[in-house]
mmCIF file of C-alpha atoms and ligand atoms in Angstrom:
data_model
loop_
_atom_site.group_PDB
_atom_site.id
_atom_site.type_symbol
_atom_site.label_atom_id
_atom_site.label_comp_id
_atom_site.label_asym_id
_atom_site.label_seq_id
_atom_site.Cartn_x
_atom_site.Cartn_y
_atom_site.Cartn_z
ATOM 1 C CA MET A 1 8.415 9.753 -4.698
ATOM 2 C CA LYS A 2 5.888 7.403 -6.259
ATOM 3 C CA LEU A 3 2.123 7.784 -5.911
ATOM 4 C CA ALA A 4 -0.232 4.859 -5.305
ATOM 5 C CA PRO A 5 -3.843 6.046 -5.630
ATOM 6 C CA SER A 6 -6.203 3.834 -3.625
ATOM 7 C CA ILE A 7 -9.235 2.898 -5.713
ATOM 8 C CA LEU A 8 -11.193 2.186 -2.525
ATOM 9 C CA SER A 9 -12.180 5.869 -2.647
ATOM 10 C CA ALA A 10 -12.998 5.798 -6.372
ATOM 11 C CA ASP A 11 -16.474 5.432 -7.866
ATOM 12 C CA PHE A 12 -16.858 1.659 -8.243
ATOM 13 C CA THR A 13 -19.283 2.187 -11.122
ATOM 14 C CA HIS A 14 -16.479 3.910 -13.063
ATOM 15 C CA LEU A 15 -13.228 2.153 -12.191
ATOM 16 C CA ALA A 16 -11.987 2.360 -15.784
ATOM 17 C CA LYS A 17 -12.336 6.155 -15.575
ATOM 18 C CA ALA A 18 -10.396 6.156 -12.309
ATOM 19 C CA LEU A 19 -7.586 4.251 -14.000
ATOM 20 C CA GLU A 20 -7.598 6.667 -16.946
ATOM 21 C CA GLN A 21 -7.222 9.484 -14.398
ATOM 22 C CA CYS A 22 -4.295 7.610 -12.842
ATOM 23 C CA ASP A 23 -2.669 7.433 -16.284
ATOM 24 C CA GLU A 24 -3.211 11.153 -16.859
ATOM 25 C CA GLY A 25 -2.053 11.984 -13.329
ATOM 26 C CA GLY A 26 1.166 9.982 -13.772
ATOM 27 C CA ALA A 27 0.539 7.580 -10.887
ATOM 28 C CA HIS A 28 3.051 4.715 -10.642
ATOM 29 C CA TYR A 29 0.925 2.198 -8.692
ATOM 30 C CA ILE A 30 -2.730 1.302 -8.320
ATOM 31 C CA HIS A 31 -3.389 0.543 -4.650
ATOM 32 C CA VAL A 32 -6.067 -2.130 -4.242
ATOM 33 C CA ASP A 33 -7.486 -2.323 -0.725
ATOM 34 C CA VAL A 34 -8.700 -5.839 0.012
ATOM 35 C CA MET A 35 -10.800 -6.209 3.162
ATOM 36 C CA ASP A 36 -12.543 -9.382 4.384
ATOM 37 C CA ASN A 37 -14.718 -8.073 7.249
ATOM 38 C CA GLN A 38 -12.642 -10.297 9.552
ATOM 39 C CA PHE A 39 -9.240 -8.654 9.900
ATOM 40 C CA VAL A 40 -10.908 -5.238 9.531
ATOM 41 C CA PRO A 41 -14.611 -4.314 9.905
ATOM 42 C CA ASN A 42 -15.195 -3.749 6.205
ATOM 43 C CA LEU A 43 -15.633 -5.789 3.029
ATOM 44 C CA THR A 44 -14.348 -4.467 -0.295
ATOM 45 C CA MET A 45 -12.912 -6.352 -3.264
ATOM 46 C CA GLY A 46 -11.096 -9.536 -4.263
ATOM 47 C CA PRO A 47 -9.321 -11.352 -7.123
ATOM 48 C CA PRO A 48 -12.154 -10.832 -9.673
ATOM 49 C CA VAL A 49 -11.691 -7.055 -9.439
ATOM 50 C CA VAL A 50 -7.909 -7.390 -9.821
ATOM 51 C CA LYS A 51 -8.493 -9.631 -12.848
ATOM 52 C CA SER A 52 -10.653 -6.911 -14.457
ATOM 53 C CA LEU A 53 -8.203 -4.141 -13.624
ATOM 54 C CA ARG A 54 -5.374 -6.215 -15.119
ATOM 55 C CA ARG A 55 -7.176 -6.212 -18.464
ATOM 56 C CA ILE A 56 -7.200 -2.416 -18.684
ATOM 57 C CA THR A 57 -3.950 -1.235 -17.128
ATOM 58 C CA ASP A 58 -0.245 -1.954 -17.264
ATOM 59 C CA LYS A 59 0.343 -0.081 -14.049
ATOM 60 C CA PHE A 60 1.731 -1.877 -10.991
ATOM 61 C CA LEU A 61 -1.226 -3.423 -9.136
ATOM 62 C CA ASP A 62 -0.335 -2.980 -5.466
ATOM 63 C CA VAL A 63 -2.625 -5.351 -3.555
ATOM 64 C CA HIS A 64 -3.010 -4.546 0.148
ATOM 65 C CA MET A 65 -4.512 -7.601 1.873
ATOM 66 C CA MET A 66 -6.283 -6.620 5.082
ATOM 67 C CA VAL A 67 -7.435 -10.199 5.594
ATOM 68 C CA ILE A 68 -7.096 -13.091 8.008
ATOM 69 C CA ASP A 69 -5.478 -16.259 6.593
ATOM 70 C CA PRO A 70 -3.539 -14.275 3.955
ATOM 71 C CA GLU A 71 -1.907 -17.579 2.948
ATOM 72 C CA LYS A 72 -5.169 -18.560 1.278
ATOM 73 C CA LEU A 73 -5.340 -15.488 -0.969
ATOM 74 C CA VAL A 74 -1.755 -15.183 -2.223
ATOM 75 C CA GLU A 75 -2.160 -17.550 -5.180
ATOM 76 C CA PRO A 76 -5.599 -16.218 -6.265
ATOM 77 C CA PHE A 77 -4.329 -12.615 -6.305
ATOM 78 C CA ALA A 78 -1.144 -13.615 -8.110
ATOM 79 C CA ARG A 79 -3.202 -15.483 -10.713
ATOM 80 C CA ALA A 80 -5.565 -12.520 -11.052
ATOM 81 C CA GLY A 81 -2.635 -10.307 -12.055
ATOM 82 C CA ALA A 82 -1.369 -8.561 -8.921
ATOM 83 C CA ASP A 83 2.190 -7.214 -9.237
ATOM 84 C CA GLY A 84 2.788 -6.743 -5.518
ATOM 85 C CA ILE A 85 1.073 -8.556 -2.660
ATOM 86 C CA THR A 86 1.195 -7.054 0.811
ATOM 87 C CA PHE A 87 0.008 -8.887 3.926
ATOM 88 C CA HIS A 88 -0.351 -7.784 7.535
ATOM 89 C CA VAL A 89 2.132 -9.188 10.023
ATOM 90 C CA GLU A 90 -0.727 -9.260 12.577
ATOM 91 C CA ALA A 91 -2.860 -11.499 10.341
ATOM 92 C CA THR A 92 -0.752 -14.655 10.487
ATOM 93 C CA ASP A 93 1.205 -16.652 13.056
ATOM 94 C CA ASN A 94 3.714 -17.513 10.328
ATOM 95 C CA PRO A 95 4.842 -14.410 8.371
ATOM 96 C CA GLN A 96 7.772 -16.381 6.937
ATOM 97 C CA ASN A 97 5.352 -18.780 5.274
ATOM 98 C CA VAL A 98 3.357 -15.946 3.697
ATOM 99 C CA ILE A 99 6.574 -14.348 2.423
ATOM 100 C CA ASN A 100 7.639 -17.666 0.905
ATOM 101 C CA LEU A 101 4.248 -18.143 -0.742
ATOM 102 C CA ILE A 102 4.356 -14.673 -2.316
ATOM 103 C CA LYS A 103 7.962 -15.145 -3.443
ATOM 104 C CA ASP A 104 6.966 -18.461 -5.064
ATOM 105 C CA THR A 105 4.508 -16.545 -7.272
ATOM 106 C CA GLY A 106 7.276 -14.198 -8.442
ATOM 107 C CA LYS A 107 5.370 -11.139 -7.227
ATOM 108 C CA ASP A 108 6.784 -8.345 -5.072
ATOM 109 C CA VAL A 109 6.459 -9.024 -1.349
ATOM 110 C CA GLY A 110 5.030 -6.400 0.992
ATOM 111 C CA ILE A 111 4.664 -6.590 4.762
ATOM 112 C CA SER A 112 2.403 -4.169 6.615
ATOM 113 C CA LEU A 113 1.976 -3.125 10.240
ATOM 114 C CA LYS A 114 -0.902 -1.360 11.941
ATOM 115 C CA PRO A 115 -0.270 1.860 13.888
ATOM 116 C CA ASN A 116 0.004 0.097 17.268
ATOM 117 C CA THR A 117 2.093 -2.846 16.096
ATOM 118 C CA SER A 118 5.716 -2.847 17.234
ATOM 119 C CA ILE A 119 8.314 -2.345 14.507
ATOM 120 C CA ALA A 120 10.138 -5.270 16.129
ATOM 121 C CA ASP A 121 7.419 -7.537 14.721
ATOM 122 C CA ILE A 122 8.505 -6.902 11.129
ATOM 123 C CA GLU A 123 12.261 -6.475 11.749
ATOM 124 C CA PRO A 124 13.136 -10.172 11.222
ATOM 125 C CA TYR A 125 11.661 -10.035 7.713
ATOM 126 C CA LEU A 126 13.040 -6.769 6.367
ATOM 127 C CA ASP A 127 15.747 -8.458 4.297
ATOM 128 C CA GLN A 128 13.174 -10.682 2.590
ATOM 129 C CA VAL A 129 10.604 -8.135 1.416
ATOM 130 C CA ASP A 130 10.420 -5.531 -1.323
ATOM 131 C CA LEU A 131 8.158 -3.162 0.575
ATOM 132 C CA VAL A 132 7.132 -2.164 4.077
ATOM 133 C CA LEU A 133 3.614 -0.695 4.188
ATOM 134 C CA VAL A 134 3.374 1.617 7.193
ATOM 135 C CA MET A 135 -0.236 2.230 8.220
ATOM 136 C CA SER A 136 -0.880 5.824 9.248
ATOM 137 C CA VAL A 137 -4.521 5.063 10.001
ATOM 138 C CA GLU A 138 -6.223 2.090 11.640
ATOM 139 C CA PRO A 139 -6.942 -0.050 8.564
ATOM 140 C CA GLY A 140 -10.526 -0.537 7.407
ATOM 141 C CA PHE A 141 -11.695 2.690 5.822
ATOM 142 C CA GLY A 142 -10.659 5.493 3.501
ATOM 143 C CA GLY A 143 -11.100 9.126 4.506
ATOM 144 C CA GLN A 144 -9.571 8.904 8.008
ATOM 145 C CA GLY A 145 -7.116 11.385 9.534
ATOM 146 C CA TYR A 146 -3.342 10.855 9.476
ATOM 147 C CA ILE A 147 -2.000 9.533 12.799
ATOM 148 C CA ALA A 148 0.824 11.948 13.631
ATOM 149 C CA GLU A 149 2.881 9.285 15.463
ATOM 150 C CA ALA A 150 3.316 7.508 12.119
ATOM 151 C CA THR A 151 5.949 10.050 11.056
ATOM 152 C CA LYS A 152 8.449 8.893 13.681
ATOM 153 C CA ARG A 153 7.685 5.254 12.891
ATOM 154 C CA ILE A 154 8.519 5.895 9.253
ATOM 155 C CA ALA A 155 11.838 7.465 10.274
ATOM 156 C CA ASP A 156 12.602 4.571 12.645
ATOM 157 C CA ILE A 157 11.937 1.987 9.934
ATOM 158 C CA LYS A 158 14.042 3.984 7.472
ATOM 159 C CA GLN A 159 16.866 3.990 10.041
ATOM 160 C CA LEU A 160 16.560 0.221 10.440
ATOM 161 C CA LEU A 161 16.774 -0.258 6.675
ATOM 162 C CA ILE A 162 19.854 1.978 6.487
ATOM 163 C CA GLU A 163 21.545 0.072 9.325
ATOM 164 C CA GLN A 164 20.871 -3.176 7.453
ATOM 165 C CA ARG A 165 21.935 -1.578 4.125
ATOM 166 C CA LEU A 166 18.480 -2.353 2.747
ATOM 167 C CA GLN A 167 17.313 1.193 2.001
ATOM 168 C CA ASP A 168 17.779 0.782 -1.756
ATOM 169 C CA LYS A 169 16.158 -2.656 -1.922
ATOM 170 C CA VAL A 170 13.203 -2.187 0.437
ATOM 171 C CA LYS A 171 10.741 0.626 -0.227
ATOM 172 C CA ILE A 172 8.637 2.310 2.457
ATOM 173 C CA GLU A 173 5.016 2.878 1.447
ATOM 174 C CA VAL A 174 2.782 4.954 3.748
ATOM 175 C CA ASP A 175 -0.957 4.454 3.769
ATOM 176 C CA GLY A 176 -3.780 6.393 5.352
ATOM 177 C CA GLY A 177 -4.728 10.045 5.673
ATOM 178 C CA ILE A 178 -2.091 11.188 3.176
ATOM 179 C CA LYS A 179 -2.958 14.660 1.847
ATOM 180 C CA LEU A 180 -1.175 17.341 -0.125
ATOM 181 C CA HIS A 181 -0.615 19.245 3.133
ATOM 182 C CA ASN A 182 1.166 16.422 4.980
ATOM 183 C CA ALA A 183 2.899 14.615 2.087
ATOM 184 C CA LYS A 184 6.171 16.541 2.464
ATOM 185 C CA GLU A 185 6.412 15.615 6.178
ATOM 186 C CA VAL A 186 5.858 11.943 5.285
ATOM 187 C CA LEU A 187 8.407 12.013 2.455
ATOM 188 C CA ASP A 188 10.988 13.818 4.600
ATOM 189 C CA ALA A 189 10.575 11.087 7.236
ATOM 190 C CA GLY A 190 11.660 8.520 4.639
ATOM 191 C CA ALA A 191 8.628 7.383 2.635
ATOM 192 C CA ASP A 192 9.225 6.284 -0.961
ATOM 193 C CA ILE A 193 5.621 5.588 -1.990
ATOM 194 C CA LEU A 194 2.499 7.470 -0.883
ATOM 195 C CA VAL A 195 -0.934 5.884 -0.894
ATOM 196 C CA ALA A 196 -3.751 8.392 -1.243
ATOM 197 C CA GLY A 197 -7.412 7.579 -1.654
ATOM 198 C CA SER A 198 -9.893 10.245 -0.625
ATOM 199 C CA GLU A 199 -7.503 13.162 -1.297
ATOM 200 C CA ILE A 200 -7.469 12.076 -4.932
ATOM 201 C CA PHE A 201 -10.790 10.463 -5.761
ATOM 202 C CA LYS A 202 -13.042 12.631 -3.602
ATOM 203 C CA ALA A 203 -11.564 15.733 -5.278
ATOM 204 C CA ASP A 204 -13.307 17.588 -8.111
ATOM 205 C CA ASP A 205 -10.183 17.107 -10.247
ATOM 206 C CA PRO A 206 -8.333 13.888 -9.307
ATOM 207 C CA VAL A 207 -5.789 14.337 -12.108
ATOM 208 C CA HIS A 208 -4.825 17.797 -10.823
ATOM 209 C CA VAL A 209 -4.402 16.430 -7.290
ATOM 210 C CA MET A 210 -2.156 13.603 -8.516
ATOM 211 C CA LYS A 211 -0.013 16.067 -10.471
ATOM 212 C CA SER A 212 0.144 18.303 -7.385
ATOM 213 C CA PHE A 213 1.586 15.408 -5.361
ATOM 214 C CA TYR A 214 4.375 15.104 -7.917
ATOM 215 C CA THR A 215 5.135 18.828 -8.008
ATOM 216 C CA LEU A 216 5.512 18.738 -4.205
ATOM 217 C CA VAL A 217 8.680 16.745 -4.652
ATOM 218 C CA ASP A 218 10.142 19.122 -7.212
ATOM 219 C CA GLU A 219 9.757 22.085 -4.887
HETATM 220 C C1 DX5 B 301 -7.241 1.833 4.789
HETATM 221 C C2 DX5 B 301 -6.577 1.570 3.442
HETATM 222 C C3 DX5 B 301 -6.014 2.820 2.826
HETATM 223 C C4 DX5 B 301 -7.086 3.885 2.538
HETATM 224 C C5 DX5 B 301 -6.427 5.155 2.068
HETATM 225 O O1 DX5 B 301 -7.461 0.624 5.450
HETATM 226 O O2 DX5 B 301 -5.524 0.638 3.568
HETATM 227 O O3 DX5 B 301 -5.334 2.476 1.611
HETATM 228 O O4 DX5 B 301 -7.961 3.414 1.537
HETATM 229 O O5 DX5 B 301 -7.452 6.114 1.930
HETATM 230 P P1 DX5 B 301 -7.206 7.615 2.449
HETATM 231 O O6 DX5 B 301 -6.043 8.141 1.617
HETATM 232 O O7 DX5 B 301 -8.499 8.322 2.160
HETATM 233 O O8 DX5 B 301 -6.873 7.532 3.908
HETATM 234 ZN ZN1 ZN B 302 -4.304 0.374 1.779
#
């Protein structure tokens, strides 16, 4: 299991502290939630923030683009220092083009689907991506509740990857409402990477919560 804390739930006046906590907590990824107030009804952060984060961390910057016209933001995020760029299959009429654009930057390619989007919509691209980001909340905000139906969707996508012999190449990342109490269920369904925002950064001791996620797996 790898943990990807979402800094959307961190204190934006102390992002460097949040990253220090991620170091102490042993997090593998930093999940950067990009929202444009078009694809989702919220506006968060863009390439300048990624550029600043890049200066102070070597961790994998996992950029989650919840934006329309993702084509337009691939190059700016790659230049800013993103390591992985994930777009939403619903946000473009040409997912293949977005995949090609991200591949051309040399960054990891992620494709994401909202809770009500058919898995069939991403199936044609599974052999071209590094990561499938399964949304377990309606994208747009941190602090929402886990959508229980996501568990079966994770298992179905895992099954698809196994059938296509892609399970070692393509990771499943799950995003939204992930807590210590439901992480095991999500991992058992086939998740490789867990995104957690409010569970970590709204806690009194974010480092302890991150370490607790990792001990879950050892149990
Ligand atoms: C929602 C974002 C998620 C969210 C996770 O649109 O993509 O990454 O910030 O936050 P929690 O873990 O609080 O649901
Ligand atoms: Zn996210």
